Amino acid sequence: MELTVYLAGEIHTNWREELKEKAAKNNLPLTFVAPQTNHDRSDNVGEDILGKQPNNLYKDRTASDINNFRTQVLMQKADLVIALFGEKYRQWNTAMDTSAAITLNKPTIIIRPESLIHPLKELSNKANVTVETVDQALEVLQYIYE
Amino acid sequence: MELTVYLAGEIHTNWREELKEKAAKNNLPLTFVAPQTNHDRSDNVGEDILGKQPNNLYKDRTASDINNFRTQVLMQKADLVIALFGEKYRQWNTAMDTSAAITLNKPTIIIRPESLIHPLKELSNKANVTVETVDQALEVLQYIYE
Amino acid sequence: MELTVYLAGEIHTNWREELKEKAAKNNLPLTFVAPQTNHDRSDNVGEDILGKQPNNLYKDRTASDINNFRTQVLMQKADLVIALFGEKYRQWNTAMDTSAAITLNKPTIIIRPESLIHPLKELSNKANVTVETVDQALEVLQYIYE
Amino acid sequence: MELTVYLAGEIHTNWREELKEKAAKNNLPLTFVAPQTNHDRSDNVGEDILGKQPNNLYKDRTASDINNFRTQVLMQKADLVIALFGEKYRQWNTAMDTSAAITLNKPTIIIRPESLIHPLKELSNKANVTVETVDQALEVLQYIYE
Amino acid sequence: MELTVYLAGEIHTNWREELKEKAAKNNLPLTFVAPQTNHDRSDNVGEDILGKQPNNLYKDRTASDINNFRTQVLMQKADLVIALFGEKYRQWNTAMDTSAAITLNKPTIIIRPESLIHPLKELSNKANVTVETVDQALEVLQYIYE
Amino acid sequence: MELTVYLAGEIHTNWREELKEKAAKNNLPLTFVAPQTNHDRSDNVGEDILGKQPNNLYKDRTASDINNFRTQVLMQKADLVIALFGEKYRQWNTAMDTSAAITLNKPTIIIRPESLIHPLKELSNKANVTVETVDQALEVLQYIYE
Amino acid sequence: MELTVYLAGEIHTNWREELKEKAAKNNLPLTFVAPQTNHDRSDNVGEDILGKQPNNLYKDRTASDINNFRTQVLMQKADLVIALFGEKYRQWNTAMDTSAAITLNKPTIIIRPESLIHPLKELSNKANVTVETVDQALEVLQYIYE
Amino acid sequence: MELTVYLAGEIHTNWREELKEKAAKNNLPLTFVAPQTNHDRSDNVGEDILGKQPNNLYKDRTASDINNFRTQVLMQKADLVIALFGEKYRQWNTAMDTSAAITLNKPTIIIRPESLIHPLKELSNKANVTVETVDQALEVLQYIYE
């Protein structure tokens, strides 16, 4: 049973690569997709493609058009979603993607540090599983194949 | 055309009452619903109803069961959603509710200060309309009835 | 905000009447619907309407046609579902109705005694809230209106 | 026409292996998926991955998070569902999975002994086909390919 | 609980009036809707509104545009459907409406004479309940309110 | 049977008023909703509410945010849609609203002059009924109530 | 673009084989599925698998359980549907399958002789295309690949 | 991640070939599908298959049956949609297909010249991304694979 996994969330650590490597080592038949993880490219993609915009609001608006397009394409192909929240930043895109995935009935795992239990409690409650580490998320993925 | 409006978001200012009063003054046939806005009650409702839990994780888990139940009931009855983001806090419930509403095809207005343009750009992009003040949101509501 | 509540589950105690009375005392604007609670009528309704069947299998088959028709009509009109599991019997209709309600995105409360925590753990996990008493379920309903 | 079959239900006999072998002998192009059939692993998986929980309620709650995650992933990939009810136990997970599958419009076969005709009558009525033996279920699968 | 009932099927007997009268006598809070029951008007409505068509194929095509429009509007407002098959004619509209209703998850009762058991067996199987008389259908409706 | 009708299309003639008056004269229990029919207000609403934008592209983008919000709210409340195409202009909003309505399974009538038969042939084909005059559309509405 | 085609309808002529051969000759990348076309097997399959039933009604009921199971499995895998109506018999299964397919948004072609224009007019109107011969249906299939 | 792209819109320039060639040069794993781009064949296909019709209205009606059938089959297989509006013609099919795609949650890119900003503003607003050239659309497609 091949499955496609959308990896939402933090783009400032290498957790996606760590997860992919460990999944490969365990021979899990998983394909991983994700949002743009190059922060600058993600911020500039609107102007990169459509040219200079009149101000930051519209620079952001064109970039978000294209980022949301990419996310929608890949999320719809995914069989399940893993979302990692880090301790920094507001990470509203992570919350947005996680909530959209759950509403679309995509089975969803949240990875978050203990310090975020309280502010994420309602979102954790709607997700299927909440864990604290990438290794735990991997164990949940492996459980599908036992 | 009577409409039900779900008011998601910030619970530390009186923006809901302000909006309701102004809507009433303008004779808009709107019914407003919202999450629990008493922060302590929202945090404690699990233990209030189910009794003392073994630790904070499970106190939060029982509270979020009941908060999500309330939100799901009222959101499903709503014809449209207004979500207000303030400058403080992570407000992940606001992002979660807004994203769920949009995914359910509920027409959605976001109210946020100029300072949050950048971090909210993808969510704003998926919402129908983003404004900066309660008065502007009210004008959008009135526009339905012109 | 008037809401319709489907009361699934046990038909050998008067928990529905208890809940209705307490809801009325608290002026909650709720309408309650339920399956047939007269056990004999529920078992015999197929033969009552369609006449003697050739054996028990077909007596059951005609009765279940009509019981499922009733449940489908009323469940579709319901905004939320409360399901009570007692300690006796297999109660597969209660499990069936609860699971169908959750799959249809009906917000759902389960009432079950502590002794049933383990066998009902997966179903409880999919429901929004699990409580142990009718009074606790009523408190959850009241929380919608706070 | 390759099809994926979800095998819900009893985990204390080897009916899944029996069905798989017979399907293979008949060259039916079927892929079978199923819930965790190791009872202990299923009960302990929450603590296995997330560590010791404060009590049995929360041990069960973390285990059911992960069991339901697995079921949701595999059920969504399935083209049809076979659910076997045995004579022992309450088997609420079997009833839950069967009802969810039917509500999701998954074509569904129930296998149950004659002694369970009456308590399962409404669920049988909603399923497509009810049979008494694994061989009969196999015959129904073969009929798709005639 | 007020319900709207779509009465599909035969238009050459007065079974709809009979059912309505008996429902009224029993104080059932039901609203009944139906297709055009004047056969000539139904056949001619296309030309009545759009003028003479070049041949019978196109006379039929314009009439069916408008008949299907009416059916779609009223069927979507219905909470449940009753379809009566008589012994004469091919009644493909009755079969079409019944199958559409069932596919849309409208709870459905079929009324048909014993002589039609065999040719209607698959459609009866998908409907919730099949009865032989208008009185039996009325008893099923009453059962919702017991 | 009260019905809500969304009137999409041309905003430069008074066809909506004509239809409403004739419906009222015939005592049809219809509520009519529509897009903003004041062309200038529709073009300027973004700047009216959100202030001066940096260029015409963004003036249009803010206006369309709010126009689409209004349309989505009212279209979702509508039981059926009537769309009138005139001979002038590209009328892409009319085509957009009509196609969205049909895709959402809203029963739909198109009114268009004979001269537009060819360019509208695929859209007419997906709509339920195509007529040439407001009076003919009214006759189709009346047919629901015969 | 490989496509799966469900061939509903008449089982007393060899139109399915004719269509398959011609599609193969034209190298169309189509997979065809269909209901049971052996009439006796279709009538007897319930008793063949489940044993002698007490009367004809229940013989039919068990057979239709299994026939509908097969149809549901294969219809859900189909990208489009072709339904052939012949001049004999009531063919309610053909009407049922066609209407279900259309309601599920499966693109649908009806093949019927000129003599059936009138009784099939509403169903033809809901289908995408109606033709009179297998060759014409094949031409419509080929048109997808031009 | 292989994706299927539906190319809606203008059929009088070779933009589809241009896009396909450039996608191939960049090794993007994309399959492209499209409506009939031979204008005459598209206009005549009804009479080509079904024979001479009595007048132009019905010639158009049979052609549009078959064109809409093709579009529905291919659009349902598509993961995303690109629609190009040129400066000439009313292009209502392009607007219709774009709006249908968006309503079906297909991620959508519009290509249109600057001169069409104003008349397309509401449709652009509902699409994910609007660009002015085929090269820009290609860059958006490439962004999915970065």
PDB file of C-alpha atoms in Angstrom, chain G:
ATOM      1  CA  MET G   1      -5.679   8.683 -20.698  1.00  0.00           C
ATOM      2  CA  GLU G   2      -7.009   5.257 -19.723  1.00  0.00           C
ATOM      3  CA  LEU G   3     -10.698   5.192 -18.860  1.00  0.00           C
ATOM      4  CA  THR G   4     -13.039   2.637 -17.314  1.00  0.00           C
ATOM      5  CA  VAL G   5     -16.505   2.352 -18.864  1.00  0.00           C
ATOM      6  CA  TYR G   6     -19.503   0.771 -17.131  1.00  0.00           C
ATOM      7  CA  LEU G   7     -21.858  -0.848 -19.649  1.00  0.00           C
ATOM      8  CA  ALA G   8     -25.343  -0.860 -18.133  1.00  0.00           C
ATOM      9  CA  GLY G   9     -28.491  -2.215 -19.693  1.00  0.00           C
ATOM     10  CA  GLU G  10     -29.780  -4.953 -21.952  1.00  0.00           C
ATOM     11  CA  ILE G  11     -28.342  -8.424 -21.393  1.00  0.00           C
ATOM     12  CA  HIS G  12     -30.082 -10.321 -24.200  1.00  0.00           C
ATOM     13  CA  THR G  13     -28.010  -9.173 -27.156  1.00  0.00           C
ATOM     14  CA  ASN G  14     -24.233  -9.080 -27.630  1.00  0.00           C
ATOM     15  CA  TRP G  15     -23.886  -5.289 -27.837  1.00  0.00           C
ATOM     16  CA  ARG G  16     -21.183  -5.272 -25.155  1.00  0.00           C
ATOM     17  CA  GLU G  17     -18.943  -7.626 -27.142  1.00  0.00           C
ATOM     18  CA  GLU G  18     -19.576  -5.623 -30.306  1.00  0.00           C
ATOM     19  CA  LEU G  19     -18.570  -2.403 -28.566  1.00  0.00           C
ATOM     20  CA  LYS G  20     -15.471  -3.946 -26.974  1.00  0.00           C
ATOM     21  CA  GLU G  21     -14.249  -5.374 -30.277  1.00  0.00           C
ATOM     22  CA  LYS G  22     -14.697  -2.108 -32.118  1.00  0.00           C
ATOM     23  CA  ALA G  23     -13.011  -0.165 -29.336  1.00  0.00           C
ATOM     24  CA  ALA G  24     -10.086  -2.602 -29.468  1.00  0.00           C
ATOM     25  CA  LYS G  25      -9.846  -2.266 -33.260  1.00  0.00           C
ATOM     26  CA  ASN G  26      -9.617   1.504 -32.791  1.00  0.00           C
ATOM     27  CA  ASN G  27      -6.987   1.146 -30.081  1.00  0.00           C
ATOM     28  CA  LEU G  28      -9.034   3.049 -27.529  1.00  0.00           C
ATOM     29  CA  PRO G  29      -7.434   2.579 -24.064  1.00  0.00           C
ATOM     30  CA  LEU G  30     -10.705   1.574 -22.431  1.00  0.00           C
ATOM     31  CA  THR G  31     -11.505  -1.017 -19.751  1.00  0.00           C
ATOM     32  CA  PHE G  32     -15.096  -2.219 -19.739  1.00  0.00           C
ATOM     33  CA  VAL G  33     -17.053  -3.438 -16.727  1.00  0.00           C
ATOM     34  CA  ALA G  34     -20.681  -4.506 -16.542  1.00  0.00           C
ATOM     35  CA  PRO G  35     -23.387  -6.148 -14.456  1.00  0.00           C
ATOM     36  CA  GLN G  36     -23.856  -9.916 -14.522  1.00  0.00           C
ATOM     37  CA  THR G  37     -25.103 -10.637 -18.055  1.00  0.00           C
ATOM     38  CA  ASN G  38     -26.107 -14.271 -17.458  1.00  0.00           C
ATOM     39  CA  HIS G  39     -29.786 -13.777 -16.620  1.00  0.00           C
ATOM     40  CA  ASP G  40     -30.242 -17.070 -14.792  1.00  0.00           C
ATOM     41  CA  ARG G  41     -27.122 -16.624 -12.712  1.00  0.00           C
ATOM     42  CA  SER G  42     -28.262 -13.116 -11.848  1.00  0.00           C
ATOM     43  CA  ASP G  43     -31.664 -14.407 -10.706  1.00  0.00           C
ATOM     44  CA  ASN G  44     -30.248 -17.337  -8.763  1.00  0.00           C
ATOM     45  CA  VAL G  45     -27.084 -15.930  -7.223  1.00  0.00           C
ATOM     46  CA  GLY G  46     -28.723 -15.352  -3.853  1.00  0.00           C
ATOM     47  CA  GLU G  47     -29.781 -18.971  -3.485  1.00  0.00           C
ATOM     48  CA  ASP G  48     -26.554 -20.173  -5.127  1.00  0.00           C
ATOM     49  CA  ILE G  49     -24.549 -18.602  -2.315  1.00  0.00           C
ATOM     50  CA  LEU G  50     -26.953 -18.433   0.630  1.00  0.00           C
ATOM     51  CA  GLY G  51     -29.084 -21.517   0.010  1.00  0.00           C
ATOM     52  CA  LYS G  52     -32.795 -22.061  -0.615  1.00  0.00           C
ATOM     53  CA  GLN G  53     -34.988 -19.147   0.502  1.00  0.00           C
ATOM     54  CA  PRO G  54     -38.568 -19.548   1.819  1.00  0.00           C
ATOM     55  CA  ASN G  55     -40.269 -17.974  -1.214  1.00  0.00           C
ATOM     56  CA  ASN G  56     -39.716 -16.008  -4.407  1.00  0.00           C
ATOM     57  CA  LEU G  57     -39.766 -12.628  -2.689  1.00  0.00           C
ATOM     58  CA  TYR G  58     -36.814 -13.642  -0.546  1.00  0.00           C
ATOM     59  CA  LYS G  59     -35.049 -15.463  -3.365  1.00  0.00           C
ATOM     60  CA  ASP G  60     -35.184 -12.143  -5.200  1.00  0.00           C
ATOM     61  CA  ARG G  61     -34.145 -10.181  -2.157  1.00  0.00           C
ATOM     62  CA  THR G  62     -30.948 -12.183  -1.621  1.00  0.00           C
ATOM     63  CA  ALA G  63     -30.108 -12.110  -5.322  1.00  0.00           C
ATOM     64  CA  SER G  64     -30.563  -8.348  -5.491  1.00  0.00           C
ATOM     65  CA  ASP G  65     -28.301  -7.875  -2.441  1.00  0.00           C
ATOM     66  CA  ILE G  66     -25.463  -9.432  -4.381  1.00  0.00           C
ATOM     67  CA  ASN G  67     -26.255  -7.873  -7.752  1.00  0.00           C
ATOM     68  CA  ASN G  68     -26.373  -4.407  -6.206  1.00  0.00           C
ATOM     69  CA  PHE G  69     -23.090  -5.085  -4.386  1.00  0.00           C
ATOM     70  CA  ARG G  70     -21.391  -5.929  -7.692  1.00  0.00           C
ATOM     71  CA  THR G  71     -22.865  -2.912  -9.457  1.00  0.00           C
ATOM     72  CA  GLN G  72     -21.843  -0.527  -6.663  1.00  0.00           C
ATOM     73  CA  VAL G  73     -18.242  -1.794  -6.657  1.00  0.00           C
ATOM     74  CA  LEU G  74     -17.827  -1.525 -10.430  1.00  0.00           C
ATOM     75  CA  MET G  75     -19.820   1.681 -10.962  1.00  0.00           C
ATOM     76  CA  GLN G  76     -17.648   3.483  -8.386  1.00  0.00           C
ATOM     77  CA  LYS G  77     -14.536   2.508 -10.367  1.00  0.00           C
ATOM     78  CA  ALA G  78     -16.008   3.711 -13.674  1.00  0.00           C
ATOM     79  CA  ASP G  79     -15.103   7.051 -15.287  1.00  0.00           C
ATOM     80  CA  LEU G  80     -18.143   7.004 -17.535  1.00  0.00           C
ATOM     81  CA  VAL G  81     -21.288   4.976 -18.205  1.00  0.00           C
ATOM     82  CA  ILE G  82     -23.009   3.713 -21.350  1.00  0.00           C
ATOM     83  CA  ALA G  83     -26.567   2.386 -20.930  1.00  0.00           C
ATOM     84  CA  LEU G  84     -28.441   0.542 -23.665  1.00  0.00           C
ATOM     85  CA  PHE G  85     -32.235   0.275 -23.606  1.00  0.00           C
ATOM     86  CA  GLY G  86     -33.815  -2.319 -25.910  1.00  0.00           C
ATOM     87  CA  GLU G  87     -37.419  -2.422 -27.061  1.00  0.00           C
ATOM     88  CA  LYS G  88     -38.511  -5.254 -24.798  1.00  0.00           C
ATOM     89  CA  TYR G  89     -38.974  -5.533 -21.040  1.00  0.00           C
ATOM     90  CA  ARG G  90     -39.314  -2.876 -18.398  1.00  0.00           C
ATOM     91  CA  GLN G  91     -35.562  -2.641 -17.860  1.00  0.00           C
ATOM     92  CA  TRP G  92     -35.877  -0.923 -14.497  1.00  0.00           C
ATOM     93  CA  ASN G  93     -32.340  -1.899 -13.572  1.00  0.00           C
ATOM     94  CA  THR G  94     -31.086  -0.012 -16.599  1.00  0.00           C
ATOM     95  CA  ALA G  95     -33.073   3.067 -15.609  1.00  0.00           C
ATOM     96  CA  MET G  96     -31.906   2.693 -12.000  1.00  0.00           C
ATOM     97  CA  ASP G  97     -28.229   2.379 -12.931  1.00  0.00           C
ATOM     98  CA  THR G  98     -28.390   5.256 -15.406  1.00  0.00           C
ATOM     99  CA  SER G  99     -30.052   7.568 -12.923  1.00  0.00           C
ATOM    100  CA  ALA G 100     -27.628   6.609 -10.164  1.00  0.00           C
ATOM    101  CA  ALA G 101     -24.659   7.201 -12.483  1.00  0.00           C
ATOM    102  CA  ILE G 102     -25.932  10.651 -13.491  1.00  0.00           C
ATOM    103  CA  THR G 103     -26.612  11.603  -9.875  1.00  0.00           C
ATOM    104  CA  LEU G 104     -23.026  10.578  -9.033  1.00  0.00           C
ATOM    105  CA  ASN G 105     -21.799  12.910 -11.835  1.00  0.00           C
ATOM    106  CA  LYS G 106     -20.596  10.043 -14.025  1.00  0.00           C
ATOM    107  CA  PRO G 107     -20.644  11.242 -17.675  1.00  0.00           C
ATOM    108  CA  THR G 108     -23.326   9.093 -19.332  1.00  0.00           C
ATOM    109  CA  ILE G 109     -24.369   8.007 -22.846  1.00  0.00           C
ATOM    110  CA  ILE G 110     -27.754   6.383 -23.490  1.00  0.00           C
ATOM    111  CA  ILE G 111     -28.302   4.112 -26.510  1.00  0.00           C
ATOM    112  CA  ARG G 112     -31.987   3.604 -27.351  1.00  0.00           C
ATOM    113  CA  PRO G 113     -34.092   2.959 -30.467  1.00  0.00           C
ATOM    114  CA  GLU G 114     -36.165   5.770 -31.962  1.00  0.00           C
ATOM    115  CA  SER G 115     -39.315   4.071 -30.672  1.00  0.00           C
ATOM    116  CA  LEU G 116     -38.276   4.854 -27.076  1.00  0.00           C
ATOM    117  CA  ILE G 117     -37.748   8.590 -27.512  1.00  0.00           C
ATOM    118  CA  HIS G 118     -40.930   9.509 -25.695  1.00  0.00           C
ATOM    119  CA  PRO G 119     -40.876   7.223 -22.634  1.00  0.00           C
ATOM    120  CA  LEU G 120     -37.177   7.916 -22.040  1.00  0.00           C
ATOM    121  CA  LYS G 121     -37.322  11.660 -22.628  1.00  0.00           C
ATOM    122  CA  GLU G 122     -36.621  12.800 -19.043  1.00  0.00           C
ATOM    123  CA  LEU G 123     -33.810  10.311 -18.544  1.00  0.00           C
ATOM    124  CA  SER G 124     -32.243  11.201 -21.921  1.00  0.00           C
ATOM    125  CA  ASN G 125     -32.468  14.816 -20.882  1.00  0.00           C
ATOM    126  CA  LYS G 126     -30.374  14.173 -17.766  1.00  0.00           C
ATOM    127  CA  ALA G 127     -27.789  12.038 -19.582  1.00  0.00           C
ATOM    128  CA  ASN G 128     -25.035  13.802 -21.512  1.00  0.00           C
ATOM    129  CA  VAL G 129     -25.683  12.213 -24.876  1.00  0.00           C
ATOM    130  CA  THR G 130     -28.361   9.959 -26.372  1.00  0.00           C
ATOM    131  CA  VAL G 131     -27.658   7.950 -29.525  1.00  0.00           C
ATOM    132  CA  GLU G 132     -29.435   5.156 -31.393  1.00  0.00           C
ATOM    133  CA  THR G 133     -26.639   2.694 -32.199  1.00  0.00           C
ATOM    134  CA  VAL G 134     -23.566   1.133 -30.672  1.00  0.00           C
ATOM    135  CA  ASP G 135     -21.504   2.639 -33.499  1.00  0.00           C
ATOM    136  CA  GLN G 136     -22.645   6.122 -32.582  1.00  0.00           C
ATOM    137  CA  ALA G 137     -21.721   5.517 -28.939  1.00  0.00           C
ATOM    138  CA  LEU G 138     -18.299   4.387 -30.100  1.00  0.00           C
ATOM    139  CA  GLU G 139     -17.904   7.584 -32.105  1.00  0.00           C
ATOM    140  CA  VAL G 140     -18.656   9.596 -28.981  1.00  0.00           C
ATOM    141  CA  LEU G 141     -16.006   7.639 -27.072  1.00  0.00           C
ATOM    142  CA  GLN G 142     -13.506   8.226 -29.874  1.00  0.00           C
ATOM    143  CA  TYR G 143     -14.240  11.943 -29.755  1.00  0.00           C
ATOM    144  CA  ILE G 144     -12.664  12.063 -26.283  1.00  0.00           C
ATOM    145  CA  TYR G 145      -9.339  11.050 -27.827  1.00  0.00           C
ATOM    146  CA  GLU G 146      -9.328  13.290 -30.945  1.00  0.00           C
TER     147      GLU G 146
END
